Short mmCIF file of C-alpha atoms and ligand atoms in Angstrom, two decimals:
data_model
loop_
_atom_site.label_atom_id
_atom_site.label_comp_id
_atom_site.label_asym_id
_atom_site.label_seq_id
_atom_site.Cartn_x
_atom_site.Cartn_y
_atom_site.Cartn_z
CA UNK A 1 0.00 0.00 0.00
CA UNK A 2 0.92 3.35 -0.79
CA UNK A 3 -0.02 5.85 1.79
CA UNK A 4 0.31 9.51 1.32
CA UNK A 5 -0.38 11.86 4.04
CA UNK A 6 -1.65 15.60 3.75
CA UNK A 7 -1.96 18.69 6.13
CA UNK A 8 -5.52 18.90 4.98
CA UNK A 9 -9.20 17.00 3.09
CA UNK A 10 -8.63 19.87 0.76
CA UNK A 11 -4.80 18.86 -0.78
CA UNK A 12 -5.43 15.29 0.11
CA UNK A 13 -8.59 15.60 -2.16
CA UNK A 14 -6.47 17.12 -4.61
CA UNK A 15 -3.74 14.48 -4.75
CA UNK A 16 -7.06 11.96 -5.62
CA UNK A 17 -8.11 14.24 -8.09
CA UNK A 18 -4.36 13.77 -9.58
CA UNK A 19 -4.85 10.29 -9.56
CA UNK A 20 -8.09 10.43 -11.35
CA UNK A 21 -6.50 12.76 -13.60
CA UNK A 22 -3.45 9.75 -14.14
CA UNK A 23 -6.32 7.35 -14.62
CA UNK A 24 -7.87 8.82 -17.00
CA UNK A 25 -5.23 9.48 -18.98
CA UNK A 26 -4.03 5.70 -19.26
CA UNK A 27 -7.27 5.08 -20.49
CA UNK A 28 -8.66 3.67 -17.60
CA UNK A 29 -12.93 3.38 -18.92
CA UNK A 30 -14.56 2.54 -15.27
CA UNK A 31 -14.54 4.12 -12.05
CA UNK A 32 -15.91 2.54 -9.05
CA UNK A 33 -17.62 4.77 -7.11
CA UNK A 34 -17.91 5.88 -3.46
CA UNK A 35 -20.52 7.52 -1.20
CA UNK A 36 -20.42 9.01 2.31
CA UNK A 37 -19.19 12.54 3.12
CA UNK A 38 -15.16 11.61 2.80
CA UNK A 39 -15.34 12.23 -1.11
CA UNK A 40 -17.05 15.49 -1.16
CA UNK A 41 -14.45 17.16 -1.76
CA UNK A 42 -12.90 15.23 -4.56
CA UNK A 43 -16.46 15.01 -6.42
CA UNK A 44 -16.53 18.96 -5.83
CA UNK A 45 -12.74 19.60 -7.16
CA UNK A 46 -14.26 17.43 -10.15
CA UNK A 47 -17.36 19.38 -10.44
CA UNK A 48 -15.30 22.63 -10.94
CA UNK A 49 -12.42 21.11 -13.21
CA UNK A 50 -12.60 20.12 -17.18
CA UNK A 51 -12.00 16.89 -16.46
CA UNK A 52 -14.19 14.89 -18.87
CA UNK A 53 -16.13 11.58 -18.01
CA UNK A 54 -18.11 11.30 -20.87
CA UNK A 55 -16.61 8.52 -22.52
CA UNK A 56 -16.50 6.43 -18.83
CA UNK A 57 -18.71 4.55 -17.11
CA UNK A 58 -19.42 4.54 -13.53
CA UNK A 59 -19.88 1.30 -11.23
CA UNK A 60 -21.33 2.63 -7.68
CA UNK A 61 -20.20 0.65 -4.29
CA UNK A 62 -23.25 0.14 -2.47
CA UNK A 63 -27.12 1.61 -1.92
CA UNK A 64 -29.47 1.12 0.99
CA UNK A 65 -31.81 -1.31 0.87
CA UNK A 66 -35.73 0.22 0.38
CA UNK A 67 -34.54 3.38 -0.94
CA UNK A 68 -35.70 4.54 -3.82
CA UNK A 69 -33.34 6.70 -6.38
CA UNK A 70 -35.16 9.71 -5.69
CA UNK A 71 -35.27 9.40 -1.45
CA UNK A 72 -32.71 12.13 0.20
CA UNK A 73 -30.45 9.43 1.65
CA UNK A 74 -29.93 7.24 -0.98
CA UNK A 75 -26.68 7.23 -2.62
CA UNK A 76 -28.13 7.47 -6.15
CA UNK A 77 -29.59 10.59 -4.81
CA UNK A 78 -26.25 11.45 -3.68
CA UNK A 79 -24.65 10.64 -6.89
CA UNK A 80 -27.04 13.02 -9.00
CA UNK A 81 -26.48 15.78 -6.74
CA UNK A 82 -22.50 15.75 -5.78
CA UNK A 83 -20.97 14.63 -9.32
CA UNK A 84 -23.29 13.15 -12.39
CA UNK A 85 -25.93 16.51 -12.52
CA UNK A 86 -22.90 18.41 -12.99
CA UNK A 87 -20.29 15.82 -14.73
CA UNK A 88 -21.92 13.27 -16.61
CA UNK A 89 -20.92 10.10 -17.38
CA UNK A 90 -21.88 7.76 -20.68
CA UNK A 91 -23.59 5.53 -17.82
CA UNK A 92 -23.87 5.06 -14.32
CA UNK A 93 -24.51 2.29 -12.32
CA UNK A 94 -25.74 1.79 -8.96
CA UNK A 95 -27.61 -1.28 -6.94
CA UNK A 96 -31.14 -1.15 -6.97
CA UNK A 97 -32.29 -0.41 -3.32
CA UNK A 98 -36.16 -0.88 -3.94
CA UNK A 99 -35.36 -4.47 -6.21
CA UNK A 100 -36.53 -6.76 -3.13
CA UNK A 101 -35.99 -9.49 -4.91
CA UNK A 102 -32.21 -10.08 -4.12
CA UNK A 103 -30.86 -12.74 -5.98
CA UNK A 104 -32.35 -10.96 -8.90
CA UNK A 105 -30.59 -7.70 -7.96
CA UNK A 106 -27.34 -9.63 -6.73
CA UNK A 107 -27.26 -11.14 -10.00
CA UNK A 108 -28.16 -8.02 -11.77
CA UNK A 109 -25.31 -5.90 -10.29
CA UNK A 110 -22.75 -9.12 -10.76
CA UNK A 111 -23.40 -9.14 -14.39
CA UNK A 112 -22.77 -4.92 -14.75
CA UNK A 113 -19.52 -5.70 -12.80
CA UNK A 114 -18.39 -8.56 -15.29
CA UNK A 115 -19.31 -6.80 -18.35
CA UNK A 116 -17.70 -3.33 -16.78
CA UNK A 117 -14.52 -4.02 -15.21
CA UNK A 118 -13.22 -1.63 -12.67
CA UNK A 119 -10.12 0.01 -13.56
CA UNK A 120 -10.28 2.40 -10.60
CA UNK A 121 -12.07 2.06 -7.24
CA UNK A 122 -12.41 4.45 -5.21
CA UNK A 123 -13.39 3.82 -1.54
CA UNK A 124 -13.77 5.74 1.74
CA UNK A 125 -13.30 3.65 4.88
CA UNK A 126 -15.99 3.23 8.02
CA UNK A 127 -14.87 3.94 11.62
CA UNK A 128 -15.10 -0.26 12.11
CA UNK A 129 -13.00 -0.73 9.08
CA UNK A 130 -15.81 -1.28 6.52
CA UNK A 131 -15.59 -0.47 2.85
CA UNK A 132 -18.46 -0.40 0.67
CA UNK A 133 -20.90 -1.79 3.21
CA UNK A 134 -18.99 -5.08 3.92
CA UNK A 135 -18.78 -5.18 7.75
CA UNK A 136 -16.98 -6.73 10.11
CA UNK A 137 -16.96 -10.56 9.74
CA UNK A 138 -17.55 -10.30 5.57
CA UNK A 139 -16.37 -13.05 4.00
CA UNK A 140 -13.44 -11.81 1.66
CA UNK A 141 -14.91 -14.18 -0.99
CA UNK A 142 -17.79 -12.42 -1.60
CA UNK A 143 -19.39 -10.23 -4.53
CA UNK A 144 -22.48 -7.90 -4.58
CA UNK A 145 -24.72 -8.58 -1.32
CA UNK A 146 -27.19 -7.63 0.49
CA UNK A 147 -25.73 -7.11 3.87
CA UNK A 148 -27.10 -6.04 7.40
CA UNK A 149 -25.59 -3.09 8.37
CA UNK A 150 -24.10 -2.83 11.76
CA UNK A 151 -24.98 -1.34 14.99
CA UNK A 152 -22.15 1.00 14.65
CA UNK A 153 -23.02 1.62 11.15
CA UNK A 154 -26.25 3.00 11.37
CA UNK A 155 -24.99 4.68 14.79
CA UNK A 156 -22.59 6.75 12.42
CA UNK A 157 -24.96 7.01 9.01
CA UNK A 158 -27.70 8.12 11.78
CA UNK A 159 -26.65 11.99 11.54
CA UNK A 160 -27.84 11.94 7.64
CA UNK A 161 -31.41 10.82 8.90
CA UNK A 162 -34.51 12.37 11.40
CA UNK A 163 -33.55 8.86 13.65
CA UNK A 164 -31.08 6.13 14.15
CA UNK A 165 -34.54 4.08 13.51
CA UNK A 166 -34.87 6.08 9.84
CA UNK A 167 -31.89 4.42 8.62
CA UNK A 168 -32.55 1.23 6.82
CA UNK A 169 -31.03 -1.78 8.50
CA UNK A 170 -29.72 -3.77 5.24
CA UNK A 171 -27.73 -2.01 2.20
CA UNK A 172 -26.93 -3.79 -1.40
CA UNK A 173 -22.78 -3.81 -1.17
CA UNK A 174 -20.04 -5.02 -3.64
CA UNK A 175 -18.00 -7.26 -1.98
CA UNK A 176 -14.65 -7.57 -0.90
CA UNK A 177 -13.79 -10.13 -3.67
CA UNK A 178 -15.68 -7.37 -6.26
CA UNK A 179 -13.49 -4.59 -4.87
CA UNK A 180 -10.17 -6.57 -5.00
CA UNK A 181 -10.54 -7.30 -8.63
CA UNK A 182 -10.38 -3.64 -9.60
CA UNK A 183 -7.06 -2.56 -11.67
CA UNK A 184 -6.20 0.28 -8.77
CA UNK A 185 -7.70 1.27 -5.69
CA UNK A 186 -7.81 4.59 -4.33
CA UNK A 187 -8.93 4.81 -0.57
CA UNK A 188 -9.44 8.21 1.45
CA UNK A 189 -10.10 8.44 5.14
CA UNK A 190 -9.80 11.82 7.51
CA UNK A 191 -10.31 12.65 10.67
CA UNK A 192 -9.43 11.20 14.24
CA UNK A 193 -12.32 8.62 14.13
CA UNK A 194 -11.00 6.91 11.01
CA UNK A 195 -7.36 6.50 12.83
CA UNK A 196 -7.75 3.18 14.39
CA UNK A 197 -9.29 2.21 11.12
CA UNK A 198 -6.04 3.20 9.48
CA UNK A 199 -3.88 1.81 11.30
CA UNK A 200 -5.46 -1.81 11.01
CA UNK A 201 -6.18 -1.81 7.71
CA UNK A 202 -2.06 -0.54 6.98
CA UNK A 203 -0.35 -2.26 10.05
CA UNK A 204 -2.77 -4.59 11.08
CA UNK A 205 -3.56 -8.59 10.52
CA UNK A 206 -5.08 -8.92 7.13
CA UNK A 207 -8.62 -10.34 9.07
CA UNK A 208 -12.24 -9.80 7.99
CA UNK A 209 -12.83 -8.35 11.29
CA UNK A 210 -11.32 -5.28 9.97
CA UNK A 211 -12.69 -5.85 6.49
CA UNK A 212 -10.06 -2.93 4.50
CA UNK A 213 -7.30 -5.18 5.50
CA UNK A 214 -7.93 -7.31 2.36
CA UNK A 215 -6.73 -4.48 0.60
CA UNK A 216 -3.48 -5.62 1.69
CA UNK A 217 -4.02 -8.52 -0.86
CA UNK A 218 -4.19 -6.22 -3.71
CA UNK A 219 -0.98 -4.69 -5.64
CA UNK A 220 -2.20 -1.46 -6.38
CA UNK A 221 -3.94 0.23 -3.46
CA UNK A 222 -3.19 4.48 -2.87
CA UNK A 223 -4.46 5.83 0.57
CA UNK A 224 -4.85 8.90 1.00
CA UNK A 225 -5.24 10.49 4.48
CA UNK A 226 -5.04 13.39 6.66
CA UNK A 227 -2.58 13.78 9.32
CA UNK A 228 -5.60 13.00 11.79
CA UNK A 229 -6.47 9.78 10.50
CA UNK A 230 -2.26 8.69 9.71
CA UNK A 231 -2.43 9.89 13.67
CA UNK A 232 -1.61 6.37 14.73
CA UNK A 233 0.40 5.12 11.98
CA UNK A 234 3.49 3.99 13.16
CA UNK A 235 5.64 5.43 10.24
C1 GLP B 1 -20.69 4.53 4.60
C2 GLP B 1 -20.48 3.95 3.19
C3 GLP B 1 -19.03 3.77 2.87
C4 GLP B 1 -18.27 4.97 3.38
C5 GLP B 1 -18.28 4.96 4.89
C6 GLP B 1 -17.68 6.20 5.51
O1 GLP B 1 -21.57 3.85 5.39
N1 GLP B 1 -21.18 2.74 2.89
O2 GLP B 1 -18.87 3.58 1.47
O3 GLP B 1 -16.93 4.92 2.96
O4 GLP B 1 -19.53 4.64 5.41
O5 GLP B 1 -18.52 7.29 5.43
P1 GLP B 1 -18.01 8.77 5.62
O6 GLP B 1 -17.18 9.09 4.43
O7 GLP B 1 -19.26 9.61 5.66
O8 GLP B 1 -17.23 8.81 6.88
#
């Protein structure tokens, strides 16, 4: 892994804009996708550049389960309104959150995946070491899923809703396995509560307890962090 550390979210997000920039120009087609509010930044440095995604195609992580495209909270919402209104894409993709019939939509998302291969991912990281929505205890095996979130989960994703009981309790997720078979991964994390996250996923045992270790298991992995969330980083 390849960890760069900034002063602050706004050169760090810079630096990933670089490497989107890199990407781009190696003719790298698909870009995975992240939520959450660790990208802002990059989307918005996108937003006002003339970088051009209108020959790529985008492959989102995850969605919450029984939310529809157009709900507030749902990352397709999210999507629209922090990157593709304003930078469009030939297509996007994202998982169906109001397809309740899961093996279709499992199925569904596994054949966009095959037929779209990832040439960069780009991830965030949760305070329990989660990417996409694959929680503690994921099996590393596994592709797109419908997961239960956990407690901790919806205790952080609670601040984005009325209630901790608003926030749905399941969430359609790539899994590890579909994450580790991208070309290059890009991961960001900042702030204090993503240091212990750091640290294991860097330092740590490669375990699915602390599901981002697995991205020790992939050759081509940049993080890029704040000098909070490097805080416990040994080197
Ligand atoms: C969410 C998303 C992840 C995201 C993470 C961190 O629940 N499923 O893709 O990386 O949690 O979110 P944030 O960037 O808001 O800290």
């Amino acid at each position: 892994m390849n960890v760069l550390v900034f002063d602050t979210i706004q050169e760090a997000s810079q630096k990933a804009f670089e490497v989107f920039q890199e990407a781009l120009a190696n003719n790298a087609k698909v870009f995975g996708l992240a939520t959450g509010s660790t990208p802002e930044a990059l989307y918005e440095i996108m937003v006002n550049s003339d970088i051009d995604f209108t020959d790529s195609i985008s492959v989102n992580l995850d969605e919450y389960y029984g939310l529809a495209g157009d709900h507030a909270q749902s990352y397709n919402y999210f999507m629209n309104e922090h990157l593709f209104n304003k930078k469009p894409f030939k297509a996007n993709y994202l998982p169906d959150g109001t397809n309740t019939d899961s093996d279709a939509e499992v199925e569904r998302y596994n054949k966009i995946l095959a037929a779209n291969p990832v040439d960069l991912q780009l991830l965030g990281i949760g305070g329990n070491g989660h990417i996409g929505f694959n929680e503690p205890g994921t099996d590393f095996n596994g592709h797109t899923q419908l997961v239960d979130l956990a407690p901790s989960t919806i205790e952080a994703n609670k601040r984005f809703f009325a209630s901790a009981e608003d926030v749905p309790s399941k969430a359609y997720s790539m899994g590890i396995a579909s994450i580790l078979e991208s070309k290059q991964i890009l991961l960001l994390a900042f702030g204090e509560g993503k240091a212990e996250a750091v640290k294991g996923m860097v330092e740590g045992p490669v375990t699915n307890e602390l599901p981002a270790s697995a991205l020790q298991n992939h050759d081509n992995v940049i993080v890029i962090v704040d000098k909070a969330a490097a805080s416990l980083l040994s080197k």
